PDB file of C-alpha atoms in Angstrom:
ATOM      1  CA  MET A   1    -100.079 -48.560  51.216  1.00 72.00           C
ATOM      2  CA  THR A   2     -97.858 -45.563  50.516  1.00 77.00           C
ATOM      3  CA  ASP A   3     -94.158 -45.822  51.334  1.00 95.00           C
ATOM      4  CA  PRO A   4     -93.634 -43.874  54.605  1.00 97.00           C
ATOM      5  CA  PHE A   5     -90.856 -41.740  53.099  1.00 98.00           C
ATOM      6  CA  LEU A   6     -92.964 -40.890  50.062  1.00 98.00           C
ATOM      7  CA  GLN A   7     -95.802 -40.067  52.465  1.00 98.00           C
ATOM      8  CA  ALA A   8     -93.485 -37.655  54.292  1.00 98.00           C
ATOM      9  CA  ALA A   9     -92.722 -35.988  50.938  1.00 98.00           C
ATOM     10  CA  ILE A  10     -96.467 -35.808  50.172  1.00 98.00           C
ATOM     11  CA  ASP A  11     -97.071 -34.219  53.590  1.00 98.00           C
ATOM     12  CA  GLU A  12     -94.420 -31.611  52.740  1.00 98.00           C
ATOM     13  CA  ALA A  13     -96.097 -30.941  49.383  1.00 98.00           C
ATOM     14  CA  LEU A  14     -99.484 -30.476  51.043  1.00 98.00           C
ATOM     15  CA  GLN A  15     -97.929 -28.079  53.552  1.00 98.00           C
ATOM     16  CA  GLY A  16     -96.415 -26.065  50.709  1.00 97.00           C
ATOM     17  CA  ARG A  17     -99.773 -25.807  48.964  1.00 97.00           C
ATOM     18  CA  ALA A  18    -101.478 -24.796  52.226  1.00 97.00           C
ATOM     19  CA  GLU A  19     -98.914 -21.979  52.483  1.00 97.00           C
ATOM     20  CA  GLY A  20     -99.939 -20.729  49.028  1.00 95.00           C
ATOM     21  CA  GLY A  21     -97.054 -22.380  47.217  1.00 96.00           C
ATOM     22  CA  ILE A  22     -96.500 -25.193  44.768  1.00 96.00           C
ATOM     23  CA  PRO A  23     -97.303 -28.730  46.003  1.00 98.00           C
ATOM     24  CA  ILE A  24     -93.975 -30.475  45.546  1.00 98.00           C
ATOM     25  CA  GLY A  25     -92.257 -32.087  48.507  1.00 98.00           C
ATOM     26  CA  ALA A  26     -89.104 -34.064  49.147  1.00 98.00           C
ATOM     27  CA  VAL A  27     -87.234 -35.841  51.900  1.00 98.00           C
ATOM     28  CA  LEU A  28     -83.600 -36.916  52.104  1.00 98.00           C
ATOM     29  CA  VAL A  29     -83.207 -40.280  53.841  1.00 98.00           C
ATOM     30  CA  HIS A  30     -79.980 -41.647  55.313  1.00 98.00           C
ATOM     31  CA  ASP A  31     -79.744 -44.987  57.120  1.00 98.00           C
ATOM     32  CA  GLY A  32     -83.524 -45.299  57.231  1.00 97.00           C
ATOM     33  CA  LYS A  33     -84.071 -41.862  58.827  1.00 98.00           C
ATOM     34  CA  ILE A  34     -85.197 -38.564  57.355  1.00 98.00           C
ATOM     35  CA  ILE A  35     -82.333 -36.083  57.698  1.00 98.00           C
ATOM     36  CA  GLY A  36     -83.883 -33.321  55.592  1.00 98.00           C
ATOM     37  CA  ARG A  37     -87.424 -32.533  54.573  1.00 98.00           C
ATOM     38  CA  GLY A  38     -88.641 -29.732  52.380  1.00 98.00           C
ATOM     39  CA  HIS A  39     -91.178 -28.396  49.963  1.00 98.00           C
ATOM     40  CA  ASN A  40     -91.246 -25.909  47.147  1.00 97.00           C
ATOM     41  CA  ARG A  41     -90.987 -22.495  48.828  1.00 97.00           C
ATOM     42  CA  ARG A  42     -90.415 -20.261  45.825  1.00 95.00           C
ATOM     43  CA  VAL A  43     -93.620 -18.302  46.446  1.00 95.00           C
ATOM     44  CA  GLN A  44     -93.315 -18.197  50.234  1.00 96.00           C
ATOM     45  CA  MET A  45     -89.654 -17.092  50.239  1.00 96.00           C
ATOM     46  CA  GLY A  46     -89.609 -15.084  47.010  1.00 94.00           C
ATOM     47  CA  SER A  47     -86.885 -17.517  45.916  1.00 94.00           C
ATOM     48  CA  ALA A  48     -85.716 -18.474  42.466  1.00 91.00           C
ATOM     49  CA  ILE A  49     -84.266 -21.816  43.560  1.00 95.00           C
ATOM     50  CA  ARG A  50     -86.154 -23.229  46.546  1.00 96.00           C
ATOM     51  CA  HIS A  51     -87.726 -26.315  44.967  1.00 97.00           C
ATOM     52  CA  GLY A  52     -88.704 -29.326  47.078  1.00 98.00           C
ATOM     53  CA  GLU A  53     -85.417 -31.159  46.614  1.00 98.00           C
ATOM     54  CA  THR A  54     -83.217 -28.109  47.155  1.00 98.00           C
ATOM     55  CA  ASP A  55     -85.226 -27.206  50.252  1.00 98.00           C
ATOM     56  CA  ALA A  56     -84.767 -30.720  51.650  1.00 98.00           C
ATOM     57  CA  LEU A  57     -81.020 -30.485  51.012  1.00 98.00           C
ATOM     58  CA  GLU A  58     -80.822 -27.050  52.628  1.00 97.00           C
ATOM     59  CA  ARG A  59     -82.769 -28.201  55.649  1.00 97.00           C
ATOM     60  CA  ALA A  60     -80.584 -31.317  56.019  1.00 97.00           C
ATOM     61  CA  GLY A  61     -77.753 -28.928  56.746  1.00 96.00           C
ATOM     62  CA  ARG A  62     -74.125 -29.386  55.914  1.00 96.00           C
ATOM     63  CA  GLN A  63     -73.275 -33.085  55.669  1.00 97.00           C
ATOM     64  CA  PRO A  64     -70.117 -35.005  54.814  1.00 97.00           C
ATOM     65  CA  ALA A  65     -69.967 -36.325  51.256  1.00 96.00           C
ATOM     66  CA  SER A  66     -70.270 -39.880  52.605  1.00 97.00           C
ATOM     67  CA  VAL A  67     -73.744 -39.107  53.977  1.00 98.00           C
ATOM     68  CA  TYR A  68     -75.070 -37.800  50.654  1.00 98.00           C
ATOM     69  CA  GLN A  69     -73.442 -40.715  48.830  1.00 98.00           C
ATOM     70  CA  SER A  70     -75.379 -43.214  50.930  1.00 98.00           C
ATOM     71  CA  SER A  71     -78.738 -41.392  50.983  1.00 98.00           C
ATOM     72  CA  VAL A  72     -81.968 -41.607  49.023  1.00 98.00           C
ATOM     73  CA  MET A  73     -83.956 -38.588  47.790  1.00 98.00           C
ATOM     74  CA  TYR A  74     -87.722 -39.082  47.798  1.00 98.00           C
ATOM     75  CA  THR A  75     -89.646 -36.501  45.791  1.00 98.00           C
ATOM     76  CA  THR A  76     -93.281 -36.197  44.814  1.00 98.00           C
ATOM     77  CA  LEU A  77     -92.433 -35.092  41.259  1.00 98.00           C
ATOM     78  CA  SER A  78     -89.769 -35.913  38.675  1.00 98.00           C
ATOM     79  CA  PRO A  79     -86.756 -33.653  39.394  1.00 98.00           C
ATOM     80  CA  CYS A  80     -86.180 -30.631  37.152  1.00 96.00           C
ATOM     81  CA  ALA A  81     -82.766 -29.818  35.688  1.00 96.00           C
ATOM     82  CA  MET A  82     -81.788 -27.709  38.721  1.00 97.00           C
ATOM     83  CA  CYS A  83     -82.717 -30.365  41.275  1.00 98.00           C
ATOM     84  CA  THR A  84     -81.146 -33.085  39.144  1.00 98.00           C
ATOM     85  CA  GLY A  85     -77.929 -31.050  39.185  1.00 98.00           C
ATOM     86  CA  ALA A  86     -77.994 -30.881  42.979  1.00 98.00           C
ATOM     87  CA  ILE A  87     -78.599 -34.641  43.231  1.00 98.00           C
ATOM     88  CA  LEU A  88     -75.665 -35.279  40.884  1.00 98.00           C
ATOM     89  CA  LEU A  89     -73.403 -32.748  42.603  1.00 97.00           C
ATOM     90  CA  TYR A  90     -73.771 -34.435  45.970  1.00 97.00           C
ATOM     91  CA  GLY A  91     -73.628 -37.968  44.565  1.00 98.00           C
ATOM     92  CA  ILE A  92     -77.005 -39.102  45.864  1.00 98.00           C
ATOM     93  CA  PRO A  93     -77.217 -42.634  44.425  1.00 98.00           C
ATOM     94  CA  LYS A  94     -80.991 -43.186  44.382  1.00 98.00           C
ATOM     95  CA  VAL A  95     -84.087 -41.089  43.724  1.00 98.00           C
ATOM     96  CA  VAL A  96     -87.618 -42.322  44.385  1.00 98.00           C
ATOM     97  CA  ILE A  97     -90.157 -40.293  42.412  1.00 98.00           C
ATOM     98  CA  GLY A  98     -93.829 -40.059  43.300  1.00 98.00           C
ATOM     99  CA  GLU A  99     -94.892 -39.386  39.721  1.00 98.00           C
ATOM    100  CA  ASN A 100     -93.655 -38.254  36.324  1.00 98.00           C
ATOM    101  CA  ARG A 101     -96.908 -38.075  34.357  1.00 97.00           C
ATOM    102  CA  THR A 102     -97.553 -34.362  34.858  1.00 96.00           C
ATOM    103  CA  PHE A 103     -93.877 -33.394  34.440  1.00 96.00           C
ATOM    104  CA  LEU A 104     -90.953 -35.437  33.178  1.00 97.00           C
ATOM    105  CA  GLY A 105     -87.747 -33.984  34.526  1.00 96.00           C
ATOM    106  CA  GLU A 106     -84.179 -35.083  33.932  1.00 98.00           C
ATOM    107  CA  GLU A 107     -84.589 -38.755  34.789  1.00 98.00           C
ATOM    108  CA  ALA A 108     -82.597 -39.815  31.714  1.00 98.00           C
ATOM    109  CA  LEU A 109     -79.633 -37.727  32.871  1.00 98.00           C
ATOM    110  CA  LEU A 110     -79.831 -39.200  36.364  1.00 98.00           C
ATOM    111  CA  LYS A 111     -79.819 -42.733  34.938  1.00 98.00           C
ATOM    112  CA  GLU A 112     -77.030 -41.878  32.500  1.00 98.00           C
ATOM    113  CA  ARG A 113     -74.915 -40.732  35.453  1.00 98.00           C
ATOM    114  CA  GLY A 114     -75.544 -43.956  37.385  1.00 98.00           C
ATOM    115  CA  VAL A 115     -78.332 -42.844  39.713  1.00 98.00           C
ATOM    116  CA  GLU A 116     -80.976 -45.459  40.446  1.00 98.00           C
ATOM    117  CA  VAL A 117     -84.366 -43.978  39.590  1.00 98.00           C
ATOM    118  CA  GLU A 118     -87.606 -45.526  40.833  1.00 98.00           C
ATOM    119  CA  VAL A 119     -90.922 -44.057  39.660  1.00 98.00           C
ATOM    120  CA  LEU A 120     -93.954 -45.035  41.738  1.00 97.00           C
ATOM    121  CA  ASN A 121     -96.717 -43.214  39.789  1.00 95.00           C
ATOM    122  CA  ASP A 122     -98.510 -42.653  43.061  1.00 97.00           C
ATOM    123  CA  PRO A 123    -102.124 -41.570  42.451  1.00 97.00           C
ATOM    124  CA  THR A 124    -102.017 -38.972  45.257  1.00 97.00           C
ATOM    125  CA  CYS A 125     -98.980 -37.304  43.682  1.00 98.00           C
ATOM    126  CA  VAL A 126    -100.567 -37.344  40.213  1.00 98.00           C
ATOM    127  CA  ALA A 127    -103.830 -35.843  41.502  1.00 97.00           C
ATOM    128  CA  MET A 128    -102.024 -33.190  43.557  1.00 97.00           C
ATOM    129  CA  MET A 129    -100.114 -31.892  40.518  1.00 97.00           C
ATOM    130  CA  THR A 130    -102.986 -32.292  38.043  1.00 97.00           C
ATOM    131  CA  ASP A 131    -105.245 -30.216  40.294  1.00 97.00           C
ATOM    132  CA  PHE A 132    -102.539 -27.600  40.916  1.00 97.00           C
ATOM    133  CA  ILE A 133    -101.597 -27.173  37.243  1.00 96.00           C
ATOM    134  CA  ALA A 134    -105.284 -26.773  36.302  1.00 96.00           C
ATOM    135  CA  ALA A 135    -105.842 -24.221  39.083  1.00 96.00           C
ATOM    136  CA  GLU A 136    -102.614 -22.206  38.696  1.00 94.00           C
ATOM    137  CA  PRO A 137    -101.125 -22.606  35.202  1.00 92.00           C
ATOM    138  CA  SER A 138     -99.210 -19.306  35.349  1.00 92.00           C
ATOM    139  CA  LEU A 139     -97.544 -20.181  38.644  1.00 92.00           C
ATOM    140  CA  TRP A 140     -96.689 -23.647  37.335  1.00 94.00           C
ATOM    141  CA  ASN A 141     -95.131 -22.225  34.164  1.00 91.00           C
ATOM    142  CA  GLU A 142     -93.067 -19.820  36.273  1.00 89.00           C
ATOM    143  CA  ASP A 143     -91.810 -22.666  38.428  1.00 89.00           C
ATOM    144  CA  ILE A 144     -90.563 -24.727  35.467  1.00 87.00           C
ATOM    145  CA  GLY A 145     -89.181 -21.742  33.554  1.00 87.00           C
ATOM    146  CA  GLU A 146     -91.796 -21.717  30.811  1.00 87.00           C
ATOM    147  CA  VAL A 147     -93.141 -18.571  29.181  1.00 81.00           C
ATOM    148  CA  ASP A 148     -96.741 -18.051  30.193  1.00 70.00           C
ATOM    149  CA  ASP A 149     -99.082 -17.894  27.195  1.00 63.00           C
ATOM    150  CA  GLU A 150    -101.682 -15.844  29.054  1.00 55.00           C
TER     151      GLU A 150
END
């Protein structure tokens, strides 16, 4: 059975894909409640920075430092350098990652800075990204800042 917070992140990712975007979702959880949920909206918003984690943070709204420092970020995919920076900036102490097989982000940096990192290798998350990367390699490369070979 999928963790309910990871399932909420998966639901966000599926919504993003249904909107024509990239299927990565995240939720920020504080005291057992989701206070921010988001998905990658780079395509939908024409944004350079609206990844799943940054969208969840934005949608959580302005919070006191104490809230971030006692929250957990759930994300369907290993956080990139930008999202890792946001997690570190706000002092979020734990990140639960749906999968890191299709993309390994900055987990080592998170751990080095004292963040607890839990990787679930959820089959739904793996399949979602595997299918997306196969279907839209150019869009995927754009999202992770890679030069497209096409």
